[in-house]
XYZ file of C-alpha atoms in Angstrom:
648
model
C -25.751 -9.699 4.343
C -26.068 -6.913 1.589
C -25.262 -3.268 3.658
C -24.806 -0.986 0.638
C -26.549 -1.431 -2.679
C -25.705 0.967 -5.540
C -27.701 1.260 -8.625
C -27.120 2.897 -12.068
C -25.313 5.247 -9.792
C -23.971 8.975 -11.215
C -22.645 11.761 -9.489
C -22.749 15.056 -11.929
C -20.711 18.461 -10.805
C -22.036 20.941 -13.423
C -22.115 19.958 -16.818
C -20.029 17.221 -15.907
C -20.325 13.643 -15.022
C -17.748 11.857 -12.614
C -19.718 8.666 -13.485
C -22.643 6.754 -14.366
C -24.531 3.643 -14.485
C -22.408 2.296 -11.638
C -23.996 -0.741 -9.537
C -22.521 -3.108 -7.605
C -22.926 -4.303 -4.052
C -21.179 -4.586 -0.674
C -21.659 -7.393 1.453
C -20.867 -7.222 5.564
C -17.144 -7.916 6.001
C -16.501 -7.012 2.641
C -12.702 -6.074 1.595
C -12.940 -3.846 -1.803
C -9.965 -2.598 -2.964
C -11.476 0.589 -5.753
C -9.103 1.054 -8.513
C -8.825 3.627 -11.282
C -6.434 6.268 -12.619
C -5.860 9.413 -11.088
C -9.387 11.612 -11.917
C -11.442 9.113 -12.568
C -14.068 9.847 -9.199
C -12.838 7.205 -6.648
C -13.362 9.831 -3.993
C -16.401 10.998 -5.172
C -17.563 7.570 -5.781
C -16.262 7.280 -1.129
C -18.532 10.335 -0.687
C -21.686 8.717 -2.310
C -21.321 5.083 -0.648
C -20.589 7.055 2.968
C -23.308 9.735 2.165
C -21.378 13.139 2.285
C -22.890 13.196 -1.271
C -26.194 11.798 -3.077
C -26.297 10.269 -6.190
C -27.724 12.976 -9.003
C -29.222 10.177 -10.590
C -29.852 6.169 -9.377
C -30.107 4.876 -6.282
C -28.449 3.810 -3.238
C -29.242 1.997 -0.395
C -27.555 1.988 3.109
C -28.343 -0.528 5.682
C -30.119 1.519 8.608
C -27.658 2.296 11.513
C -24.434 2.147 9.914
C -21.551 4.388 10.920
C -18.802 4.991 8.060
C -15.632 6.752 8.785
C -13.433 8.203 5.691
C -9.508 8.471 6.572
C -9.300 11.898 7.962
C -7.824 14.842 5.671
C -6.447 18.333 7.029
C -7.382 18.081 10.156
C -6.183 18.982 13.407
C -2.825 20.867 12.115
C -2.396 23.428 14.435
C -3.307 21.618 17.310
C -1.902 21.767 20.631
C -2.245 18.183 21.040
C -0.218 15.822 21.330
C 0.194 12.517 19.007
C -1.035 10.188 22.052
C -3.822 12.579 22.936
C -4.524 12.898 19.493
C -4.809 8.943 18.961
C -7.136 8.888 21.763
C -9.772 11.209 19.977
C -11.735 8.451 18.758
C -12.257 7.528 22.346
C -13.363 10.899 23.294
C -16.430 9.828 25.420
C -14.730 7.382 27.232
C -11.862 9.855 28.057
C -14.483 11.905 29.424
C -15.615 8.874 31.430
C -12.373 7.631 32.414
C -11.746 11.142 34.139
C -15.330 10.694 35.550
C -14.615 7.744 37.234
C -11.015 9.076 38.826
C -13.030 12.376 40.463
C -15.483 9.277 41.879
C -12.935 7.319 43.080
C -11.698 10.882 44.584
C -14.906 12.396 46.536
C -15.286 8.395 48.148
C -12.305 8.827 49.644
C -12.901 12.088 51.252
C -16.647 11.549 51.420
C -17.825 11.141 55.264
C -21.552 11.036 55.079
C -22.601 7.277 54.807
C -25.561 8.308 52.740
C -23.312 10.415 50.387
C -20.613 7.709 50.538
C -23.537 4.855 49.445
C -25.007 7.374 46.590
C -21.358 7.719 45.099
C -20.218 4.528 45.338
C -23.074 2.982 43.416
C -22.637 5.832 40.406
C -18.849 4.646 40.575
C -19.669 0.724 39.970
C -22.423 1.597 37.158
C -19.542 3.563 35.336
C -16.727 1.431 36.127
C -19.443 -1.475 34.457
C -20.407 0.315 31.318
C -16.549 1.579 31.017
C -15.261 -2.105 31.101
C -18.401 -3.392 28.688
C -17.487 -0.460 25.894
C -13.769 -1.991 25.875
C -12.493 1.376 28.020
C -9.526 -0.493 29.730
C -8.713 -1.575 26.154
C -8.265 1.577 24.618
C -4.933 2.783 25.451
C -3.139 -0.488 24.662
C -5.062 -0.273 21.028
C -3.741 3.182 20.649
C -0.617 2.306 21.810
C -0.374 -0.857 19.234
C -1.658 1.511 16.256
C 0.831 4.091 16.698
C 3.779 1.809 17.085
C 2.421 -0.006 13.826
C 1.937 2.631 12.337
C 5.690 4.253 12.424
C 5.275 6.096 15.817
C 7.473 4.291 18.517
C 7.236 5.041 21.907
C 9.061 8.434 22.490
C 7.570 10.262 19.721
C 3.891 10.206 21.382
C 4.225 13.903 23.528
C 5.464 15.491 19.715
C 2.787 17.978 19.220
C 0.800 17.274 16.582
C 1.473 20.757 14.828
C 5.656 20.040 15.144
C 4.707 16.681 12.572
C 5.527 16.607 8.982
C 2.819 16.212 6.489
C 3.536 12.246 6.181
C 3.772 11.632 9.846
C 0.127 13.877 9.417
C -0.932 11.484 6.912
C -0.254 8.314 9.580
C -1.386 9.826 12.626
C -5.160 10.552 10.530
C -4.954 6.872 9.394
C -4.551 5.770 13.061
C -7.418 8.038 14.053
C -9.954 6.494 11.491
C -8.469 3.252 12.425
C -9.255 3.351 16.371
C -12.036 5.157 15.276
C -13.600 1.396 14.237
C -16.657 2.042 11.685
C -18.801 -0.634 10.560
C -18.114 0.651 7.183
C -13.860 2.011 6.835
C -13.050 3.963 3.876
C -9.945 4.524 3.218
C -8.502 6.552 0.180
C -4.781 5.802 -0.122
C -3.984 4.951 3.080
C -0.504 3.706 1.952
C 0.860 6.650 0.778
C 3.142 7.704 3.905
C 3.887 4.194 5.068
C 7.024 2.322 4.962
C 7.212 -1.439 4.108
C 7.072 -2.778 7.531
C 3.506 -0.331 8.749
C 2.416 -1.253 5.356
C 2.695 -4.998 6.256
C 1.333 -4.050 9.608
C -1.777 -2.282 7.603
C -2.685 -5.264 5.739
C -2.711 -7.606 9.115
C -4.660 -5.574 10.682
C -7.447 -5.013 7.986
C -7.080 -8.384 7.190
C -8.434 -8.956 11.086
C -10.832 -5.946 10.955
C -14.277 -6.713 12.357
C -16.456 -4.789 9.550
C -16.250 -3.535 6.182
C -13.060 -2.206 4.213
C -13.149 0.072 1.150
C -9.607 1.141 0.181
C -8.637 2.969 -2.859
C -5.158 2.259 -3.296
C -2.618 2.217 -6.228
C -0.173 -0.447 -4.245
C -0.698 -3.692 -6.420
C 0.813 -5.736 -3.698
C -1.296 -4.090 -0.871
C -4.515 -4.861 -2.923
C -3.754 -8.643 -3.724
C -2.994 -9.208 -0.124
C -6.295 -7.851 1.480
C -9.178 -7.339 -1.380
C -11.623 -10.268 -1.845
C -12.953 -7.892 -4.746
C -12.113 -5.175 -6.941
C -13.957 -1.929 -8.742
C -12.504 -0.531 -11.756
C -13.602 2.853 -12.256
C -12.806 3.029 -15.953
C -14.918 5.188 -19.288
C -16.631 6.857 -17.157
C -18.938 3.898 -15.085
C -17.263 1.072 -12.967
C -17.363 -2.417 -12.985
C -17.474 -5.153 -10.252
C -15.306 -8.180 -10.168
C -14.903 -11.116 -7.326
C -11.603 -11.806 -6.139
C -8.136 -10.112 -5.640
C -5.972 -8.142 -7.539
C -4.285 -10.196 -9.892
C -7.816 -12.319 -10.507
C -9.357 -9.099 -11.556
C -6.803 -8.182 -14.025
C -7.765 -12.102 -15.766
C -11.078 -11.473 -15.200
C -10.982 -7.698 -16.600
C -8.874 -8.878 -19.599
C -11.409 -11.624 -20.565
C -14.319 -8.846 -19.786
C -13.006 -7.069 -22.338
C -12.298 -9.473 -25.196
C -15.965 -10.734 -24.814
C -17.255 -6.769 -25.176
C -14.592 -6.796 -27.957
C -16.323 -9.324 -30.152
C -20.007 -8.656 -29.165
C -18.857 -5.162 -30.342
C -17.273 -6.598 -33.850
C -19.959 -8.508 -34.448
C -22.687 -5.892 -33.936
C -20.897 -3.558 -36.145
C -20.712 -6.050 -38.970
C -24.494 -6.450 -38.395
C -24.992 -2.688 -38.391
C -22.802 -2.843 -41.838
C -24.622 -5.216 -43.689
C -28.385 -4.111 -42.330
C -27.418 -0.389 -43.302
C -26.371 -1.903 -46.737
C -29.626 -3.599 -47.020
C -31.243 -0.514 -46.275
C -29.266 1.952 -48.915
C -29.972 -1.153 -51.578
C -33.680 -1.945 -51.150
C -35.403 1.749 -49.512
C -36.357 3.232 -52.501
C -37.018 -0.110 -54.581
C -39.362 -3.265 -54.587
C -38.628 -4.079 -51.256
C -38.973 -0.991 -49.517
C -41.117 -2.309 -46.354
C -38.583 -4.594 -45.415
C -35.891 -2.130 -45.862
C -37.801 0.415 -43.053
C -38.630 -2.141 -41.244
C -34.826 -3.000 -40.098
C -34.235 0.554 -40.185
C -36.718 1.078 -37.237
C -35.252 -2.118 -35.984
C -31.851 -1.037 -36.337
C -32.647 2.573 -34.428
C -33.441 0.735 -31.688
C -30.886 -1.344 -31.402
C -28.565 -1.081 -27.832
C -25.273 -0.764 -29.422
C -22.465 -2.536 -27.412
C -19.643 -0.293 -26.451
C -16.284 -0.220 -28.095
C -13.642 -1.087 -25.600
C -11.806 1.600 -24.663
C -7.750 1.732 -26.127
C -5.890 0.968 -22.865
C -3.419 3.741 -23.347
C -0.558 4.182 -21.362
C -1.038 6.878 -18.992
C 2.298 8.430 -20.123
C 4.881 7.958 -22.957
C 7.310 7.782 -20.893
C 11.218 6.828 -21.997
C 14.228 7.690 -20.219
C 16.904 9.494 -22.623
C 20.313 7.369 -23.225
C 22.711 9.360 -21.479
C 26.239 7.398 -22.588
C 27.585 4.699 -21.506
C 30.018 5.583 -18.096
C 32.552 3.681 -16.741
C 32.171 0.174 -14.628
C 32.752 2.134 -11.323
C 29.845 4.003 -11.278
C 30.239 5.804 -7.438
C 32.497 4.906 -4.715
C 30.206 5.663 -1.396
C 33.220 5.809 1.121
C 32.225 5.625 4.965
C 29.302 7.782 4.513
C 27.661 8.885 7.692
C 24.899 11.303 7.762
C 23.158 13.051 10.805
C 20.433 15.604 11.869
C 21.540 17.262 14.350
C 22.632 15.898 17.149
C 21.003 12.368 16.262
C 22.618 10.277 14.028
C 21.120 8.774 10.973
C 23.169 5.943 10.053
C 26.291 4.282 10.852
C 29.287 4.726 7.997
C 28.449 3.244 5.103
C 30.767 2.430 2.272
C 30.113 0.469 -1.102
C 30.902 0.487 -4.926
C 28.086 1.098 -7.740
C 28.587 -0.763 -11.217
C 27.230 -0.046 -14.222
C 23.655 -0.771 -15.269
C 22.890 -1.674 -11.766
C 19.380 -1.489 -10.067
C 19.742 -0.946 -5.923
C 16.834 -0.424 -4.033
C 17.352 1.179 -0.793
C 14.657 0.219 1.720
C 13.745 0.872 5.562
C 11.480 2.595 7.845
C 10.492 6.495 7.529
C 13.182 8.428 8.973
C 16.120 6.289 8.844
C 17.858 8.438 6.968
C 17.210 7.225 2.926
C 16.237 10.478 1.747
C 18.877 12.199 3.061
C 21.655 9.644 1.757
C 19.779 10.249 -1.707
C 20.785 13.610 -1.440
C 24.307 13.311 -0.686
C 24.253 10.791 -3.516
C 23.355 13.455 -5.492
C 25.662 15.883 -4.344
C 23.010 17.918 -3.004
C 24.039 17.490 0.325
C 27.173 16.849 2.405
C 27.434 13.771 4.648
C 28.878 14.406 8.152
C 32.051 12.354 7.430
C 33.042 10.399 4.631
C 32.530 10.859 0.942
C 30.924 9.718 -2.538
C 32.888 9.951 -5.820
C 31.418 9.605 -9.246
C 33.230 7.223 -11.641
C 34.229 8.552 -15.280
C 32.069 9.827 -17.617
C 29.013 9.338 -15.039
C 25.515 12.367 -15.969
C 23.283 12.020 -13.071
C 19.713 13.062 -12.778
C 18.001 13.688 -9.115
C 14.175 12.948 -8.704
C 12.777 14.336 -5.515
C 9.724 13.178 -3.866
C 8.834 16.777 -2.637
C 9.280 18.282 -5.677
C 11.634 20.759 -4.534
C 13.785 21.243 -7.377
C 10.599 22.633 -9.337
C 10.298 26.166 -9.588
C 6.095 26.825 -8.356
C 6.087 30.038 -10.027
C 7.107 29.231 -13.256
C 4.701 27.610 -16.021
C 4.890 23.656 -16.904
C 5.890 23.997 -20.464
C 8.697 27.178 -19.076
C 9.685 24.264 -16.546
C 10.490 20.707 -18.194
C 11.867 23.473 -21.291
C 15.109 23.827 -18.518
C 16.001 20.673 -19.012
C 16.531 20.625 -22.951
C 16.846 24.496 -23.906
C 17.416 23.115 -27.309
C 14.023 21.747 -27.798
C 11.836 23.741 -30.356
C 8.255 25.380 -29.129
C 6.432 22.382 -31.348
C 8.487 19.439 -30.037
C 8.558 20.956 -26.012
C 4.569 20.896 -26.588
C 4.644 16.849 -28.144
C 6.681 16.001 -25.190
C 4.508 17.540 -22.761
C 1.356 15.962 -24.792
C 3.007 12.389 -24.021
C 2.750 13.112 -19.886
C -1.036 14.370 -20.540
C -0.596 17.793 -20.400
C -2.110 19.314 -23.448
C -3.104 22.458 -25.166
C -3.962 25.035 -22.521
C -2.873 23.145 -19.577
C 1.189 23.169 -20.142
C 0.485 27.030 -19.541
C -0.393 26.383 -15.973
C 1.709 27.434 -13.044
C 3.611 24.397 -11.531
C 2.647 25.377 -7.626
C -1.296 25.035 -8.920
C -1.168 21.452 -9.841
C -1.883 18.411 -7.512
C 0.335 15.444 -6.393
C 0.215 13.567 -9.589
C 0.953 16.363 -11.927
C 3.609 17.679 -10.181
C 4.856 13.958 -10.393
C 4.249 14.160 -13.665
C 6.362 17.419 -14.761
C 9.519 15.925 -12.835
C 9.295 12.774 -14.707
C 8.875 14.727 -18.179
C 12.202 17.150 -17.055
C 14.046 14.246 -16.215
C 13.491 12.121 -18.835
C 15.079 14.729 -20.928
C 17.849 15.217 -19.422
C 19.971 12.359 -20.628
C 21.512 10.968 -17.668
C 23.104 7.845 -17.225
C 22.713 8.018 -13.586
C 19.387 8.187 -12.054
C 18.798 8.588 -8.556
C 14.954 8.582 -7.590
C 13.398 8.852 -4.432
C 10.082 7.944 -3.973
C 9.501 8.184 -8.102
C 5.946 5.926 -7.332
C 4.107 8.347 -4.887
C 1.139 10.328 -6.309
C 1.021 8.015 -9.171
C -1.578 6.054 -10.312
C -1.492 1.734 -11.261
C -0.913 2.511 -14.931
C 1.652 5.266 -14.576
C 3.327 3.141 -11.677
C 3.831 0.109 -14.300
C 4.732 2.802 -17.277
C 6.837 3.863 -14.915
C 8.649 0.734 -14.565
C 8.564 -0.420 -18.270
C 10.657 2.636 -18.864
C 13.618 1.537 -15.904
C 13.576 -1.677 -17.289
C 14.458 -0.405 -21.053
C 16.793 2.236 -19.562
C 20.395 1.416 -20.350
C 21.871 3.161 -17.303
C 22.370 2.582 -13.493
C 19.302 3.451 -11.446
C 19.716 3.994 -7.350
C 15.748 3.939 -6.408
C 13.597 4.547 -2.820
C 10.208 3.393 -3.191
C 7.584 1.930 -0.776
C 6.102 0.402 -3.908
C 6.840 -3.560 -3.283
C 5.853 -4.412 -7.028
C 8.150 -1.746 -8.047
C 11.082 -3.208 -6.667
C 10.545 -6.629 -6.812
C 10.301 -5.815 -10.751
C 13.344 -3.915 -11.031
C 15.680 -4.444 -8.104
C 19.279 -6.719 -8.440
C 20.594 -4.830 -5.385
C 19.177 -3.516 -1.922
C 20.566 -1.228 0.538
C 18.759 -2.177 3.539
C 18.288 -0.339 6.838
C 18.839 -2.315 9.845
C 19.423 -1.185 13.783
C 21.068 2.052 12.628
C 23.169 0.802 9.509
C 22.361 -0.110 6.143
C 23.227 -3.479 4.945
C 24.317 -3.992 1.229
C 22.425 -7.547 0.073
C 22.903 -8.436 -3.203
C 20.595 -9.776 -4.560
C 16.794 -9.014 -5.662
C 14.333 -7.139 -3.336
C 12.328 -10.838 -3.206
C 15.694 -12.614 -1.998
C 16.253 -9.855 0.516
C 12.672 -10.345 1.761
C 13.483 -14.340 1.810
C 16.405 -13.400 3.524
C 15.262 -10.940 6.069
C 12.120 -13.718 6.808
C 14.789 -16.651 7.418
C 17.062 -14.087 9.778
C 13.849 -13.598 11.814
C 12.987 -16.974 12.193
C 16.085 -17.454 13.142
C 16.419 -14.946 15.923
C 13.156 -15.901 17.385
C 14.736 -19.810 17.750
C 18.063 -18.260 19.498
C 15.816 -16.342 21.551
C 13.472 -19.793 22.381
C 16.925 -21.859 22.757
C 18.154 -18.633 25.040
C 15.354 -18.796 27.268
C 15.392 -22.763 27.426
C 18.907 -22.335 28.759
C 18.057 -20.141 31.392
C 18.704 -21.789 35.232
C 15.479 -22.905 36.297
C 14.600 -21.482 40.032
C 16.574 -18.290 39.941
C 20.228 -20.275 40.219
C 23.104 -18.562 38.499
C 24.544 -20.114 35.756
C 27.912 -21.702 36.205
C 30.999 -19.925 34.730
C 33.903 -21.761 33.258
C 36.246 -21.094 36.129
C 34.361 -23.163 38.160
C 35.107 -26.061 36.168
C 32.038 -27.485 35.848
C 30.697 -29.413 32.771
C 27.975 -31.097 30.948
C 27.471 -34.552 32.088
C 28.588 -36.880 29.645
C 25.758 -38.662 27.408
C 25.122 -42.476 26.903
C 25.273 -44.029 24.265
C 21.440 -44.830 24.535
C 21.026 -40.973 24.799
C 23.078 -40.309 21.589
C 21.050 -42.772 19.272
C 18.082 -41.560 21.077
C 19.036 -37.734 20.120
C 20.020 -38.984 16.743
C 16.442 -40.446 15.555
C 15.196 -37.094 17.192
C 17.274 -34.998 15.086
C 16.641 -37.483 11.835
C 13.022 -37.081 12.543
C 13.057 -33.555 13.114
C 14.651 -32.849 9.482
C 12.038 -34.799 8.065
C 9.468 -32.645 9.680
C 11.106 -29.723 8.689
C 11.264 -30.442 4.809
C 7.354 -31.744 5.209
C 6.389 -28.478 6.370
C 8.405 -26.314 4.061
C 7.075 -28.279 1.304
C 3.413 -27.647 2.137
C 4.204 -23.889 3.044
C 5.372 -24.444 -0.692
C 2.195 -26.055 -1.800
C -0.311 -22.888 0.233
C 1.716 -20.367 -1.093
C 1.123 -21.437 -4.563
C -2.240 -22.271 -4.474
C -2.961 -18.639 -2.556
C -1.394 -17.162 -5.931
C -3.816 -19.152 -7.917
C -6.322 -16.510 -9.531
C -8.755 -19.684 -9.701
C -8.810 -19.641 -5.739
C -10.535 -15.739 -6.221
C -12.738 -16.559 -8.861
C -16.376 -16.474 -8.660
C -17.699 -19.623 -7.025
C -14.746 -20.463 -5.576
C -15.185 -21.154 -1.424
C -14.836 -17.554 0.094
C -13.019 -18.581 3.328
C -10.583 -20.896 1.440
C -7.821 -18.325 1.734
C -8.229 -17.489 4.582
C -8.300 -21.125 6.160
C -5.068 -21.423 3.883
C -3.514 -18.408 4.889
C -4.259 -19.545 8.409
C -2.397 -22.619 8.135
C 0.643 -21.116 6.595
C 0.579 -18.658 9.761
C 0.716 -22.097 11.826
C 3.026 -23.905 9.732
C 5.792 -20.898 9.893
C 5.566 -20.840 13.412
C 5.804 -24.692 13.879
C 8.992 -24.255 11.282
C 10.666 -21.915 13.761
C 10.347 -23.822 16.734
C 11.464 -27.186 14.887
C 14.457 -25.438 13.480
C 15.006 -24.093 16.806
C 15.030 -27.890 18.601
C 16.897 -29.122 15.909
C 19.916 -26.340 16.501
C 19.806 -27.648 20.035
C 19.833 -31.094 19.858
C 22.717 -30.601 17.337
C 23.911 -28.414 19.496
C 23.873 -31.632 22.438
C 25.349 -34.026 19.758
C 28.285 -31.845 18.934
C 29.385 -31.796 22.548
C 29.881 -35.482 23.086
């Protein structure tokens, strides 16, 4: 069922158009993931479909009755709430009638006049009935459940809401427009202050939402996982295409080599009916020549396809080669306050090496970042840098620029021997041009900001980079710039990033944070996740083979003092435990193999494409669900019944 409908859509501000000619159309239980470099109107384009603003030209169509809820912004700051009051805003009316109910409850246990006592109690079921049918005993557990997912555990939920950071801000809005449950959710970056883990949690649950999702979001991985299609907001118009992420980048691709060649072969038409024209206007043929003039006037010319530039020219400066030993991170323990961050953690850096460190918001990566970069001191232990080693810090808050000073005075700091004509080509390569390298650094937005670091540092000629949370504020193109440019750098990068494309492209190390220490894997972000999966699974089968060996009936277990043991088993029993484990470890490599098979077929772009069954993937992703949970249990009976066979 169609329940928006745009049509040669444009939104103008001035003498300016954010876009036109846009038309495409939502259908109920949509997923859209809206795509488009930083500028483009992807927010204006959320205020049209939601109706904040009106098309200045076009059409759009709303089905009657829908409510649409855009992810909160700048609200609620100063606040005196706290962060589980303020989850429970959404459920404001049935607050109210929650408290309603307890000062019923209340006056019928003091009330002593049977007719008063009869009037309440029948005002107390008809609430208690319409609380329970609008899902009121429900909504503290779904508060509860967002908050957790979304990074907020238990004991931060008094914190008032004016004591929270600006990301923890950013989450807590998100979890409002979450419980806030629109028929129509728009949500414009709504990744942004996640970690890995709520991001994971993010995609589950919009994956499970009941109505429409439209999410602009730059997180490649994010949109592959939940968008069923995609709108590119590109030249000024946007186009539609069925399917995820990686089947509209196919599907855009072959878009534009068809408009490529419609395009060349108009413009050899144009060619040779213009030379017609210029040969035969003034001669013999003259009427034929006007003719195809007036023909060729009102000819709809096919666009040219736009040059998919880079949005940066980005390229990190060769800054030497150092020595093998590139830092020596000796028992490093870090704290705030009273609370410690991490456990000590010690390893060795070598040359040319790409580490990832990973884990939840507030764990403490930042802050190791900065006493990897000498920026800060750790609470015990200590980092050394190895010979001949030029670092260069990247911080995510942009601290280490100067907001007074002017763009061009700024990124100049870093290479004072520049000249006035090659600072301003450098600049011009990160898109700030002409008039706009004169602005002041604290006037720009997110992206800009990201984008004068990025120029600073990459003149800086380090062989050491150490960026935290380089990704943020930047949009799909400068993201994979961004990463084109690590992967040519000839240096040893030490990277934070929430971007999983990102680090599954350049990662061969990961510093992991797990239950208050980080773990040093080595090996590629992917193999870590592999790895992390498989330690999971197996936890959950100790836990199953933990529980199964429980006493039964509240007995306590036997200790080894009291010499007690296992009866023995029969030889019956052992052959009969044998075939079970033989057949369990053919069970086990059937399912892996057709967890094997759905995965690849779910990263089939064909599975996306238009035509295709819509609720394929989802049947398959389904069964993968089952199959991974049928793999954990028949790992977990197999460690048992090994577990039976190795005592006889």
């Amino acid at each position: 069922m169609t329940i928006v409908r745009l049509q040669d859509a444009g939104r103008q501000y001035g003498d300016r158009w954010v876009f036109r000619n846009v038309s495409f159309t939502v259908g109920a239980r949509d997923r859209w993931g809206i795509v488009g470099r930083n500028g483009v109107g992807k927010t204006t384009l959320f205020r049209t479909i939601s109706g904040d603003d009106e098309p200045t030209e076009g059409e759009i169509w709303r089905h009657p009755g829908l409510r649409f809820t855009l992810l909160r912004q700048n609200r609620g700051e100063q606040s005196a709430a706290t962060v589980h009051e303020a989850a429970l805003e959404p459920f404001a009316d049935l607050v109210a009638m929650e408290a309603r109910i307890n000062r019923e409850m209340e006056e019928l246990g003091t009330a002593t006049d049977p007719h008063v006592a009869e009037r309440l109690l029948k005002s107390y079921d008809r609430h208690v009935e319409e609380f329970r049918r609008r899902g009121g005993y429900e909504m503290r557990s779904r508060a509860d459940a967002t908050l957790e997912g979304l990074g907020f555990p238990p004991e931060t939920w008094e914190k008032p809401i004016r004591a929270l950071s600006g990301g923890e801000l950013g989450r807590l809005r998100l979890a409002q427009t979450l419980l806030a449950q629109p028929d129509v959710l728009l949500l414009d970056e709504p990744t942004n202050h996640l970690d890995l883990r709520s991001t994971e949690w993010l995609e589950e649950f919009l994956r499970g939402y009941p109505g429409t999702v439209l999410v602009v979001s730059h997180d490649r991985v994010f949109l592959e996982r939940l968008a069923d299609h995609v709108l590119h907001l590109e030249e000024g118009t946007a186009y539609a295409y069925t399917g995820g992420y990686d089947s509209f980048l196919d599907q855009r691709e072959a878009r534009r080599e068809l408009q490529r060649k419609q395009y060349e072969q108009q413009q050899a038409h144009i060619a040779r009916t213009e030379a017609f024209i210029q040969k035969f206007i003034a001669g013999t043929r003259t009427k034929q020549a006007k003719s195809r003039r007036t023909l060729l006037n009102r000819l709809e010319r096919v666009a040219a396809v736009g040059r998919d530039e880079k949005a940066m020219g980005l390229q990190f400066a060769s800054g030497g080669r150092s020595g093998g030993v590139v830092m020596r991170v000796d028992g490093v323990q870090c704290a705030y306050g009273p609370r410690v961050l991490f456990a000590p953690f010690s390893a060795e850096v070598s040359r040319a090496e790409r580490i990832a460190i990973v884990g939840p918001n507030g764990c403490g990566k930042s802050t190791l970042m900065r006493v990897l970069a000498g920026v800060a001191q750790p609470e015990r232990g200590s980092v050394t840098m190895g010979t001949g080693v030029r670092p260069a810090y990247y911080r995510q808050d942009f601290t280490h620029l100067d907001p007074d000073k002017k763009i061009r005075e700024e990124v100049a700091q870093a290479a004072p021997s520049l000249t006035f004509p090659e600072l301003r080509s450098h600049l011009g390569r990160f898109l700030f041009t002409g008039d706009e390298q004169e602005a002041r650094v604290g006037d720009l937005s997110g992206g800009e900001q990201a984008r004068v670091a990025l120029a600073k540092i990459t003149l800086q000629k380090a062989n050491l980079l150490l960026l935290d949370e380089p990704t943020n504020h930047l949009d799909i193109e400068s993201r994979e710039v961004l990463e084109e440019a690590l992967e040519g750098y000839d240096g040893t990068v030490i990277l934070i990033s929430h971007d999983r494309a990102t680090l599954s492209a350049l990662s061969t190390r990961v510093w992991a944070y797990e239950e208050g220490r980080f773990v040093d894997y080595p090996g590629t972000f992917d193999e870590w996740l592999e790895w992390s999966a498989r330690r999971k699974a197996e936890s959950a089968a100790t836990s199953v083979l933990a529980r199964a060996a429980e006493p039964k009936g509240g007995a306590a277990p036997s200790s080894a003092s009291d010499g007690a043991k296992a009866p023995a088993l029969s030889k019956n029993e052992i052959r009969r435990r044998e075939r079970e484990q033989q057949a369990l470890e053919a069970r086990i490599e059937q399912i892996e193999t057709r967890i094997g098979e759905i995965e690849a077929v779910l990263g089939d772009p064909a599975l996306y494409a238009a035509g295709a069954d819509p609720s394929r993937p989802a049947a398959l992703a389904a069964e993968r669900d089952t199959l991974t949970a049928e793999l954990a249990e028949a790992y977990a009976t197999w460690e048992r019944v090994g577990e039976e066979l190795a005592g006889v």
